mmCIF file of C-alpha atoms in Angstrom:
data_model
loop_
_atom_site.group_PDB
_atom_site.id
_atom_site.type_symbol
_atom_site.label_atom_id
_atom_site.label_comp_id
_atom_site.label_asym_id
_atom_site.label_seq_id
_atom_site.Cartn_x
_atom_site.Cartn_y
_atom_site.Cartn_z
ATOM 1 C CA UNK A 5 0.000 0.000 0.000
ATOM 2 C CA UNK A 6 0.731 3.724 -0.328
ATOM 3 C CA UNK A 7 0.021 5.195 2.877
ATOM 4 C CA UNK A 8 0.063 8.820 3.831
ATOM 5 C CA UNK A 9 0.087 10.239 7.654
ATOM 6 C CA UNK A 10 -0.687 14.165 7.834
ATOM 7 C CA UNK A 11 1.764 15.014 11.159
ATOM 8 C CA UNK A 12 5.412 13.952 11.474
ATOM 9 C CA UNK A 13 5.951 14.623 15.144
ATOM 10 C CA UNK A 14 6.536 11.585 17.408
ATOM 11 C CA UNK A 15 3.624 9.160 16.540
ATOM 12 C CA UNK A 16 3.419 9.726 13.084
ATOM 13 C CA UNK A 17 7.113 8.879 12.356
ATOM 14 C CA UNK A 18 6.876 5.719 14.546
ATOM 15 C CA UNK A 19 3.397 4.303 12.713
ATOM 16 C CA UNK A 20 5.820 5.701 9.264
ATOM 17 C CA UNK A 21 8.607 3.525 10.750
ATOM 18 C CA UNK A 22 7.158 0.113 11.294
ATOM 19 C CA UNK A 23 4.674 0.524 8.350
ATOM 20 C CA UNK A 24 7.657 1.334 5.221
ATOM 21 C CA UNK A 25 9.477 -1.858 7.723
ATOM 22 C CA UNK A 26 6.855 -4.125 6.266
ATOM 23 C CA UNK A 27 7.095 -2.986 2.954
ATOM 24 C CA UNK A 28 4.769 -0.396 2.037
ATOM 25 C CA UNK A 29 5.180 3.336 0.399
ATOM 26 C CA UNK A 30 4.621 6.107 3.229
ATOM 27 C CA UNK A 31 4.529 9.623 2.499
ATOM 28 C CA UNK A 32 3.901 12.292 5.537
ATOM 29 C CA UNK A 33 3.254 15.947 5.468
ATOM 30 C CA UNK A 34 3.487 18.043 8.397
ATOM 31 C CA UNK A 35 2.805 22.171 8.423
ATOM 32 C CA UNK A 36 5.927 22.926 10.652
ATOM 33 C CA UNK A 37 9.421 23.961 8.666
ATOM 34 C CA UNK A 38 11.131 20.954 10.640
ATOM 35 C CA UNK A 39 10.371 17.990 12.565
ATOM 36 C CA UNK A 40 9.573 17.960 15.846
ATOM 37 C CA UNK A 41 6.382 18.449 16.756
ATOM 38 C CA UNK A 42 5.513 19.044 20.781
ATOM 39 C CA UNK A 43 9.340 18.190 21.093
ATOM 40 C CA UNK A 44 10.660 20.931 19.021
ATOM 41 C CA UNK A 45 14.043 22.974 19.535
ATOM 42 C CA UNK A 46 13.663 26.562 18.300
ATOM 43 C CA UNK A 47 16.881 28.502 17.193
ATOM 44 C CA UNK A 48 16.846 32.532 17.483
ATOM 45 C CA UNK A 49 19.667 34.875 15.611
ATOM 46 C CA UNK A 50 20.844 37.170 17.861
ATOM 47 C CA UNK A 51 23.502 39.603 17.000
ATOM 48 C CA UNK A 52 25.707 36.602 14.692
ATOM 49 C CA UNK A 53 24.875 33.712 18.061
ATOM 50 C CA UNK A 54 22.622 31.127 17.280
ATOM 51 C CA UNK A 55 20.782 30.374 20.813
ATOM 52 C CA UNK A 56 18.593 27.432 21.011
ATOM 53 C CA UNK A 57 16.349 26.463 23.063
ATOM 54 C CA UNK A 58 13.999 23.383 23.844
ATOM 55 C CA UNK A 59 10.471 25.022 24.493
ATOM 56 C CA UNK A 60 8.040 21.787 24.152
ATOM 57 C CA UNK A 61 8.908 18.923 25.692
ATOM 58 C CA UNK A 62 11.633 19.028 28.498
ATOM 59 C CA UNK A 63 12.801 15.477 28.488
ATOM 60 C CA UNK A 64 10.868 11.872 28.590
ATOM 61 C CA UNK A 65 11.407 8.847 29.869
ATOM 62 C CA UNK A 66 11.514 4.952 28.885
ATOM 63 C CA UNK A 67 9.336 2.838 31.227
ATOM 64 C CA UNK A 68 7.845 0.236 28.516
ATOM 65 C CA UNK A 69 10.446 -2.160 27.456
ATOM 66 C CA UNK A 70 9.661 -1.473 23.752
ATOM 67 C CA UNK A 71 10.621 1.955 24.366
ATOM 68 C CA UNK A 72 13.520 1.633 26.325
ATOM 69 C CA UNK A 73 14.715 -0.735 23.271
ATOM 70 C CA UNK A 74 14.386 2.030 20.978
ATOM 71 C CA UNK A 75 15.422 4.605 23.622
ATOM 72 C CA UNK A 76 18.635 2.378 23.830
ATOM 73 C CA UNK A 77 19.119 2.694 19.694
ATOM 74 C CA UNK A 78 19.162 6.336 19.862
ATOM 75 C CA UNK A 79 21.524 6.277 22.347
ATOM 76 C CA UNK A 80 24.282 4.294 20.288
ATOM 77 C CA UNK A 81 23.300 6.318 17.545
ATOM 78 C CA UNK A 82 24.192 9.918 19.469
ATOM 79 C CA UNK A 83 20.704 11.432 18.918
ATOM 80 C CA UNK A 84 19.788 10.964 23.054
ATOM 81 C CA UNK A 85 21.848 11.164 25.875
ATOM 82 C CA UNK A 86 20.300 10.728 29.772
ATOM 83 C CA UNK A 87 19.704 14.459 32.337
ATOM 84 C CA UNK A 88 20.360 13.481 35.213
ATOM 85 C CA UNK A 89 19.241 16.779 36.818
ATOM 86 C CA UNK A 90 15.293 15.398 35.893
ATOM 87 C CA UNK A 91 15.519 12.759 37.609
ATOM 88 C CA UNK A 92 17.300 9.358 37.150
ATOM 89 C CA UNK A 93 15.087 8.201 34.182
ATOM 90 C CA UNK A 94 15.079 11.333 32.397
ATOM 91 C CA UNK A 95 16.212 11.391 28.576
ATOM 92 C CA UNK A 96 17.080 14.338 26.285
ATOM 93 C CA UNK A 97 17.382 14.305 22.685
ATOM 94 C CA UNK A 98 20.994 16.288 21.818
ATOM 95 C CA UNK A 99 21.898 18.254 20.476
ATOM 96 C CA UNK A 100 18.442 19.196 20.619
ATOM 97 C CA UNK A 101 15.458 17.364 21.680
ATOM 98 C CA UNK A 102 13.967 17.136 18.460
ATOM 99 C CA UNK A 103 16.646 15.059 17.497
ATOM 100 C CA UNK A 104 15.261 11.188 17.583
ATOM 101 C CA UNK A 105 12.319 12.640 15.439
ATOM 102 C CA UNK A 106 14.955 14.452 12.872
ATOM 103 C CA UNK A 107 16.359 11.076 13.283
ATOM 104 C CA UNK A 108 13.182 8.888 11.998
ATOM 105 C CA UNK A 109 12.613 12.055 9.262
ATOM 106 C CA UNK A 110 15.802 11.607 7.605
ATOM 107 C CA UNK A 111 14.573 7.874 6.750
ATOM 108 C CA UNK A 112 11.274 9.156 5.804
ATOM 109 C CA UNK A 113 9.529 10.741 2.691
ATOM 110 C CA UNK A 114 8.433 13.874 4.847
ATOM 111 C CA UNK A 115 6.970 16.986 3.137
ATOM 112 C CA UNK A 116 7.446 19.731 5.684
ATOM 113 C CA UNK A 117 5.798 23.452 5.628
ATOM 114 C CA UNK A 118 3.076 21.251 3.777
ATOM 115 C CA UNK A 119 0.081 22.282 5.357
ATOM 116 C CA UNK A 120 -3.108 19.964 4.556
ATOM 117 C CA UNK A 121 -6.692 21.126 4.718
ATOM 118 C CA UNK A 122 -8.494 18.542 3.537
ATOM 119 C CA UNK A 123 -9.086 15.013 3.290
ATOM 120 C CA UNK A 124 -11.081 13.710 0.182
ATOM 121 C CA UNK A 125 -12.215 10.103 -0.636
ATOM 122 C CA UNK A 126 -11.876 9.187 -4.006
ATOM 123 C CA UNK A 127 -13.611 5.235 -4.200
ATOM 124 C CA UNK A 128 -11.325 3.659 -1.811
ATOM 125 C CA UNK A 129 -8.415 5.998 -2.000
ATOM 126 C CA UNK A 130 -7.650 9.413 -0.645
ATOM 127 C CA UNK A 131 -6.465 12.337 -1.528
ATOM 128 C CA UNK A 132 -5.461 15.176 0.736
ATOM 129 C CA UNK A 133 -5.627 19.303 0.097
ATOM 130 C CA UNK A 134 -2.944 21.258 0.781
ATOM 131 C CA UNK A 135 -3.188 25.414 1.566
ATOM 132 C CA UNK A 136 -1.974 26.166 -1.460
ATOM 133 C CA UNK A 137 -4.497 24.189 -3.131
ATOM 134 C CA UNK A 138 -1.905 21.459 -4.696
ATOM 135 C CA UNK A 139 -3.623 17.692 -4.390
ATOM 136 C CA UNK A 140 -2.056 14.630 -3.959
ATOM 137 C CA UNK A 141 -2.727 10.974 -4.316
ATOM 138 C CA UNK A 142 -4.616 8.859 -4.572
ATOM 139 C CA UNK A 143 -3.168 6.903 -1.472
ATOM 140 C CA UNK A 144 -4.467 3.711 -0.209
ATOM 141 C CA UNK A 145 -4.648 4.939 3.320
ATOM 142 C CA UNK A 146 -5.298 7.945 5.025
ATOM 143 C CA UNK A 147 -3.766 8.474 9.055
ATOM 144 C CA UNK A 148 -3.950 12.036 11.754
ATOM 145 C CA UNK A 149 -0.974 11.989 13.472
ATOM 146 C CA UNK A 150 -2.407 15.506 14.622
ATOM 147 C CA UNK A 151 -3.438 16.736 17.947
ATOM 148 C CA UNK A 152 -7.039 15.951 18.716
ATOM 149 C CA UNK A 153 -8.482 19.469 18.212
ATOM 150 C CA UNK A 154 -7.190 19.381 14.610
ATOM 151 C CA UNK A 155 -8.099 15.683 14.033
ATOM 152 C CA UNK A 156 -11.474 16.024 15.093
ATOM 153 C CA UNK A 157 -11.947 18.551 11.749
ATOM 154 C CA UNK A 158 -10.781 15.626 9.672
ATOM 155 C CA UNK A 159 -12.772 12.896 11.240
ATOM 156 C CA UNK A 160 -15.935 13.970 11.443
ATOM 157 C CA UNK A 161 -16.426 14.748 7.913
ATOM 158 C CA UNK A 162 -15.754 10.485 7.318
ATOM 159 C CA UNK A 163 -15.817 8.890 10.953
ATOM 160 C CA UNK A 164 -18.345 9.747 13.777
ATOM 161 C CA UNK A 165 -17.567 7.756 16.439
ATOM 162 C CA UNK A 166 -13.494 8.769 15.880
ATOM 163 C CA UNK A 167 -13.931 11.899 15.409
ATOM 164 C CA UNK A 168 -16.465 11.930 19.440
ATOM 165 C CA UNK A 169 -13.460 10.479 20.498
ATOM 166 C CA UNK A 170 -11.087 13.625 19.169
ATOM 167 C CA UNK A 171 -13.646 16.036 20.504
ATOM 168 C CA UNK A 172 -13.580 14.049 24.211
ATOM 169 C CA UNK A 173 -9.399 14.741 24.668
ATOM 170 C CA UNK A 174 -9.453 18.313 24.337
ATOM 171 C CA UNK A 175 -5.806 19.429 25.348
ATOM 172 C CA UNK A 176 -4.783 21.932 27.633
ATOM 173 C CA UNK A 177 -2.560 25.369 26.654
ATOM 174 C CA UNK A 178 0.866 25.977 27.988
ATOM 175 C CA UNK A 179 3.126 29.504 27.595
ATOM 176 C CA UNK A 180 6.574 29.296 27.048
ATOM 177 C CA UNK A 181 9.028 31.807 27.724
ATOM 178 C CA UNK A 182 12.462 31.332 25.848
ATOM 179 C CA UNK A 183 15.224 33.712 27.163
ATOM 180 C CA UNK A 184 18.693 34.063 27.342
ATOM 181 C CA UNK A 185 21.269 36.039 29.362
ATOM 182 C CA UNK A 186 25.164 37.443 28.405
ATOM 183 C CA UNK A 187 26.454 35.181 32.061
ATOM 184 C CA UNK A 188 24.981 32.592 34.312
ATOM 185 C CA UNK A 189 21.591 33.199 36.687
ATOM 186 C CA UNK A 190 22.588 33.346 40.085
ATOM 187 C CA UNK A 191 20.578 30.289 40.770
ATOM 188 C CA UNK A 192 22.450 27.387 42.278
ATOM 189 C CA UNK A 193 19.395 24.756 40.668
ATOM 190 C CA UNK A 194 19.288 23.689 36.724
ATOM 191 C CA UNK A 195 15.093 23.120 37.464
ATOM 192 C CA UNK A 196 12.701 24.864 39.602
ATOM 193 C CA UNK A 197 9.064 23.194 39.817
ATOM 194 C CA UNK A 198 5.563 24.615 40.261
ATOM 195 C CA UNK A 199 6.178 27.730 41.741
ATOM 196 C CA UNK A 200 3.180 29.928 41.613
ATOM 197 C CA UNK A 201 2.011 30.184 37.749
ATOM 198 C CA UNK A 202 4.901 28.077 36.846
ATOM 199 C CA UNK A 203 4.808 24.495 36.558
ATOM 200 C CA UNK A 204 8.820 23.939 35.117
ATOM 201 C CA UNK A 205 11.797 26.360 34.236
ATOM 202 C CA UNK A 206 14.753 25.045 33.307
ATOM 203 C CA UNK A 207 18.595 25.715 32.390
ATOM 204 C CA UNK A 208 18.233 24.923 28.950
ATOM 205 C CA UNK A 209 22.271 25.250 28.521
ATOM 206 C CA UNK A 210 22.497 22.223 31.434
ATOM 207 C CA UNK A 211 21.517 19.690 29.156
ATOM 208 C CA UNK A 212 24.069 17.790 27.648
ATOM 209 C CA UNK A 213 24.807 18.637 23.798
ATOM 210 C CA UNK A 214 23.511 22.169 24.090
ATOM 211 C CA UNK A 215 25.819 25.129 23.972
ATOM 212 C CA UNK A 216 27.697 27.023 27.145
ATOM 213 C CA UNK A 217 25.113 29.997 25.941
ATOM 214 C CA UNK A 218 22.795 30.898 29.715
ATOM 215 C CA UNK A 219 19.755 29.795 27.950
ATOM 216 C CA UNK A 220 16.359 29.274 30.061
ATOM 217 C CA UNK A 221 12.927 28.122 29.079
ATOM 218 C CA UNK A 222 10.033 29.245 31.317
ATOM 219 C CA UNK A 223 6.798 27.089 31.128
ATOM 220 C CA UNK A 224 3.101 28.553 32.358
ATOM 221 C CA UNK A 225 0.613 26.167 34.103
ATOM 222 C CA UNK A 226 -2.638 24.993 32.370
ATOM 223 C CA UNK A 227 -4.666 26.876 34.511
ATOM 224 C CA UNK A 228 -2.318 30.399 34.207
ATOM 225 C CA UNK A 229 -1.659 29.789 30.249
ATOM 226 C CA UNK A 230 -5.753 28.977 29.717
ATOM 227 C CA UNK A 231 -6.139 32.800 31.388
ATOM 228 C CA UNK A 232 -3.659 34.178 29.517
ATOM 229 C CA UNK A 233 -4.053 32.388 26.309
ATOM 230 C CA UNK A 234 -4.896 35.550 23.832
ATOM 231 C CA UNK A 235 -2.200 37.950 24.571
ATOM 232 C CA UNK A 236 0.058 39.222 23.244
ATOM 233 C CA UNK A 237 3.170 36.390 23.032
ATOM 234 C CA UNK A 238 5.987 39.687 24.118
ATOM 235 C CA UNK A 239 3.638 40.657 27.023
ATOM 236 C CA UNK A 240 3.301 37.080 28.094
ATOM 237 C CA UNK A 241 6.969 36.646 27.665
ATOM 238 C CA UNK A 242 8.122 39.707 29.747
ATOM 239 C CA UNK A 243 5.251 38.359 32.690
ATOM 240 C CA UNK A 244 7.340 34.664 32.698
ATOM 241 C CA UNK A 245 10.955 36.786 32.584
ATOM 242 C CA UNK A 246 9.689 38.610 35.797
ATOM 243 C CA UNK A 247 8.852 35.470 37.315
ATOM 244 C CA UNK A 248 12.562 33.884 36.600
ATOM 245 C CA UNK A 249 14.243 37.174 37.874
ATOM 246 C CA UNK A 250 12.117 36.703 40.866
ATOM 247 C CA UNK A 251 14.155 34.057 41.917
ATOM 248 C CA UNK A 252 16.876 35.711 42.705
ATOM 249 C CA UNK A 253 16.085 37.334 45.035
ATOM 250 C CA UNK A 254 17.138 40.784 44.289
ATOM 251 C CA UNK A 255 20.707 39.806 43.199
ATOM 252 C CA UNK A 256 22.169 41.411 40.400
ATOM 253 C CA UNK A 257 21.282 40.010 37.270
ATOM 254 C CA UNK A 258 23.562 39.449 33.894
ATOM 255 C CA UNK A 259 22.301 41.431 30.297
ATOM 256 C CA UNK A 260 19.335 39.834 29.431
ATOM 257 C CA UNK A 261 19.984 38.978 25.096
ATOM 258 C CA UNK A 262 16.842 37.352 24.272
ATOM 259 C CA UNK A 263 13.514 37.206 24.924
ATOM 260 C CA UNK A 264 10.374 35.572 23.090
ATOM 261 C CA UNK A 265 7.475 33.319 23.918
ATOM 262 C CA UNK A 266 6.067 30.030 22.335
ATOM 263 C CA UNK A 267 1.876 29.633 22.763
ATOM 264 C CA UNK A 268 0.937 25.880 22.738
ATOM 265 C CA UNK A 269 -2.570 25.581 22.299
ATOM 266 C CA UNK A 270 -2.751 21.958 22.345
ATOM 267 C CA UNK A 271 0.067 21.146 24.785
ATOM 268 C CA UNK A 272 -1.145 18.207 27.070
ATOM 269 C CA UNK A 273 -3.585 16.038 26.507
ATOM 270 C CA UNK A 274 -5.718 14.124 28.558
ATOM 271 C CA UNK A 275 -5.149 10.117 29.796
ATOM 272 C CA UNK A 276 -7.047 7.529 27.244
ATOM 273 C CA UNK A 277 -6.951 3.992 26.445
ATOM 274 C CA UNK A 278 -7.770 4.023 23.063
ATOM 275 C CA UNK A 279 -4.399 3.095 21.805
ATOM 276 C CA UNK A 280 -5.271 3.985 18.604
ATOM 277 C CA UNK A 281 -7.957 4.095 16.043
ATOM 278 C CA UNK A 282 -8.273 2.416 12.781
ATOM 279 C CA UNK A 283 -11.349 1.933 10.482
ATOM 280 C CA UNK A 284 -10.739 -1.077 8.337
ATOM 281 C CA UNK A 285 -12.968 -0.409 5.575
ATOM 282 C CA UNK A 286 -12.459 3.143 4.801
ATOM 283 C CA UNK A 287 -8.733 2.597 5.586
ATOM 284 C CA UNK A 288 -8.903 5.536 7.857
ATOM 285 C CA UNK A 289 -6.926 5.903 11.404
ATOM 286 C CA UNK A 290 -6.099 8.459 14.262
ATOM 287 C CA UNK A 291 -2.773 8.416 16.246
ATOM 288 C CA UNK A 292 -1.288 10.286 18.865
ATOM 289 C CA UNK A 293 -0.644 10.948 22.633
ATOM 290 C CA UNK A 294 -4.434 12.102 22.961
ATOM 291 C CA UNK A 295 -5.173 8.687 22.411
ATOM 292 C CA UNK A 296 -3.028 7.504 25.435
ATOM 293 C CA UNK A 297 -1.751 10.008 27.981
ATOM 294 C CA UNK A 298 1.014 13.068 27.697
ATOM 295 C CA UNK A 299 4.281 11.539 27.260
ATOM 296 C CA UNK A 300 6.475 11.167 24.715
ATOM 297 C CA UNK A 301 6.432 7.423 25.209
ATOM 298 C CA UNK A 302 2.653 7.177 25.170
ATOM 299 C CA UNK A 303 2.920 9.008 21.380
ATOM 300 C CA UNK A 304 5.388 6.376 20.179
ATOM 301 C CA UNK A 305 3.383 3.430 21.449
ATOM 302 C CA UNK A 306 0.111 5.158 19.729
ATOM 303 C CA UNK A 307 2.013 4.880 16.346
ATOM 304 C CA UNK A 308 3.472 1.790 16.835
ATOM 305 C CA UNK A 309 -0.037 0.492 17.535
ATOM 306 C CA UNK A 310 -1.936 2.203 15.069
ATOM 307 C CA UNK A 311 0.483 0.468 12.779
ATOM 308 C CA UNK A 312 0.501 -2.670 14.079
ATOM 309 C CA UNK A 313 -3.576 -2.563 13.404
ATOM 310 C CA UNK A 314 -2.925 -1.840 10.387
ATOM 311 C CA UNK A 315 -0.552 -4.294 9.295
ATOM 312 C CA UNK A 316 -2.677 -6.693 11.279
#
């Protein structure tokens, strides 16, 4: 079969993975300029420096022992390395934690900055729409690697009782502040945990890989991001940089070189034990951490079930 998966973050590379395995032609589009997904790095230019910064996921961990086998491939092959400061099963992807999903890309046909609006059957095939109004197909098989917000849009035009289920794991919103100073915070800790609207800032530049650059990424709770959720990303990003100098408590602080803020509307999603769905005859099927709780993990086992169904 020819099968094409609209997302290329974490679950849609891993169904891409085991299904082009057995054989069959996979081709994935995803609207972002890179891969990543939820477990993106974002680079910033300032003045000739390239400062990066991991402002999705922080780090995950390998509890399943399918995961910790593929955990332990990255590992020999450079693209994850353990943090220690996140606790004793925390991994990071290096040099930047999008890197086991650049990883699976590289091995995939992926059409990035490809973003698709539409999902048209044609018999038994699909087709998909892009914004720029380019078609292609026909594939044999249609799969949402999406969050369930934007899935939902797609399902319920072909699939009811998917698309309730897309509607049912509405995700929650989470600010992130990105900055960056010209010498190190006078704070002795790498990670500092729900304190007041923040549920995690961390020492971005403590990870191993990353550059000696004082980088920091501030993350809003649910509750605090939900209130704040329309405004303006530099006024959002100046309340998180307050926070952060906060904790200093009034010491003398280094040049501040960069500031900016990342709004994730659909940032985590709610447990599930749907696995993954897959309608045999219209050769139609939904995967992602919605489906199964908000970890990394939980994304790569919906994709490697999803294809498992449908190799099945």
């Amino acid at each position: 079969m020819h099968i094409v998966i609209v997302g290329a973050g974490m679950a849609g590379l891993t169904c891409a993975q085991a299904i082009s395995k057995a054989g069959h032609t996979v081709t994935l589009f995803d609207k972002g300029r890179g891969p990543g997904g939820r477990i993106s790095t974002r680079r910033i230019s300032v003045n000739e420096e390239t400062l990066a910064f991991d402002h999705g996921a922080q780090y995950f961990t390998a509890r399943g022992a399918p995961f910790r086998e593929q955990v332990a491939h990255w590992n020999t092959r450079g693209v994850v390395a353990p943090w220690p400061a996140a606790g004793a099963d925390a991994w990071v992807g290096t040099p930047g934690m999008n890197a086991p999903v650049a990883h699976m890309a590289a091995r995939q046909e992926v059409h990035f900055s490809s973003h698709v609006m539409g999902l048209v059957p044609e018999g038994r095939k699909w087709r998909i729409m892009l914004q720029d109004g380019c078609a292609h197909g026909p594939y044999d098989a249609a799969i949402l690697a999406l969050p369930a917000e934007q899935a939902a849009a797609f399902l319920g035009a072909h699939d009811l009782q998917m698309a309730v289920h897309a509607v049912a794991a509405r995700s929650r919103p989470c600010w992130t502040a990105m900055i960056a100073f010209s010498d190190r915070l006078p704070i002795e800790s790498d990670i500092l945990r729900s304190a007041g609207p923040i549920a995690w800032a961390a020492r971005n530049s403590s990870k191993p890989g990353r550059d000696a650059a004082e980088t920091w990424v501030v993350q809003a709770g649910s509750d605090w991001s939900l209130r704040h959720l329309e405004e303006d990303a530099p006024d959002v990003a100046e309340r998180l940089a307050a926070w952060l100098t906060n904790q200093t408590c009034g010491v003398s602080l280094p040049d501040r070189k960069c500031l900016a803020a990342h709004r994730w509307r659909y940032a985590m999603t709610r447990p599930s034990s749907c696995g993954a769905l897959w309608n045999r005859d219209l050769r139609l099927g939904a995967c992602g951490d919605w489906l199964l709780g908000p970890r990394i993990e939980l994304a790569w086992q919906s994709g490697a079930a999803l294809a498992a169904k449908i190799l099945a």
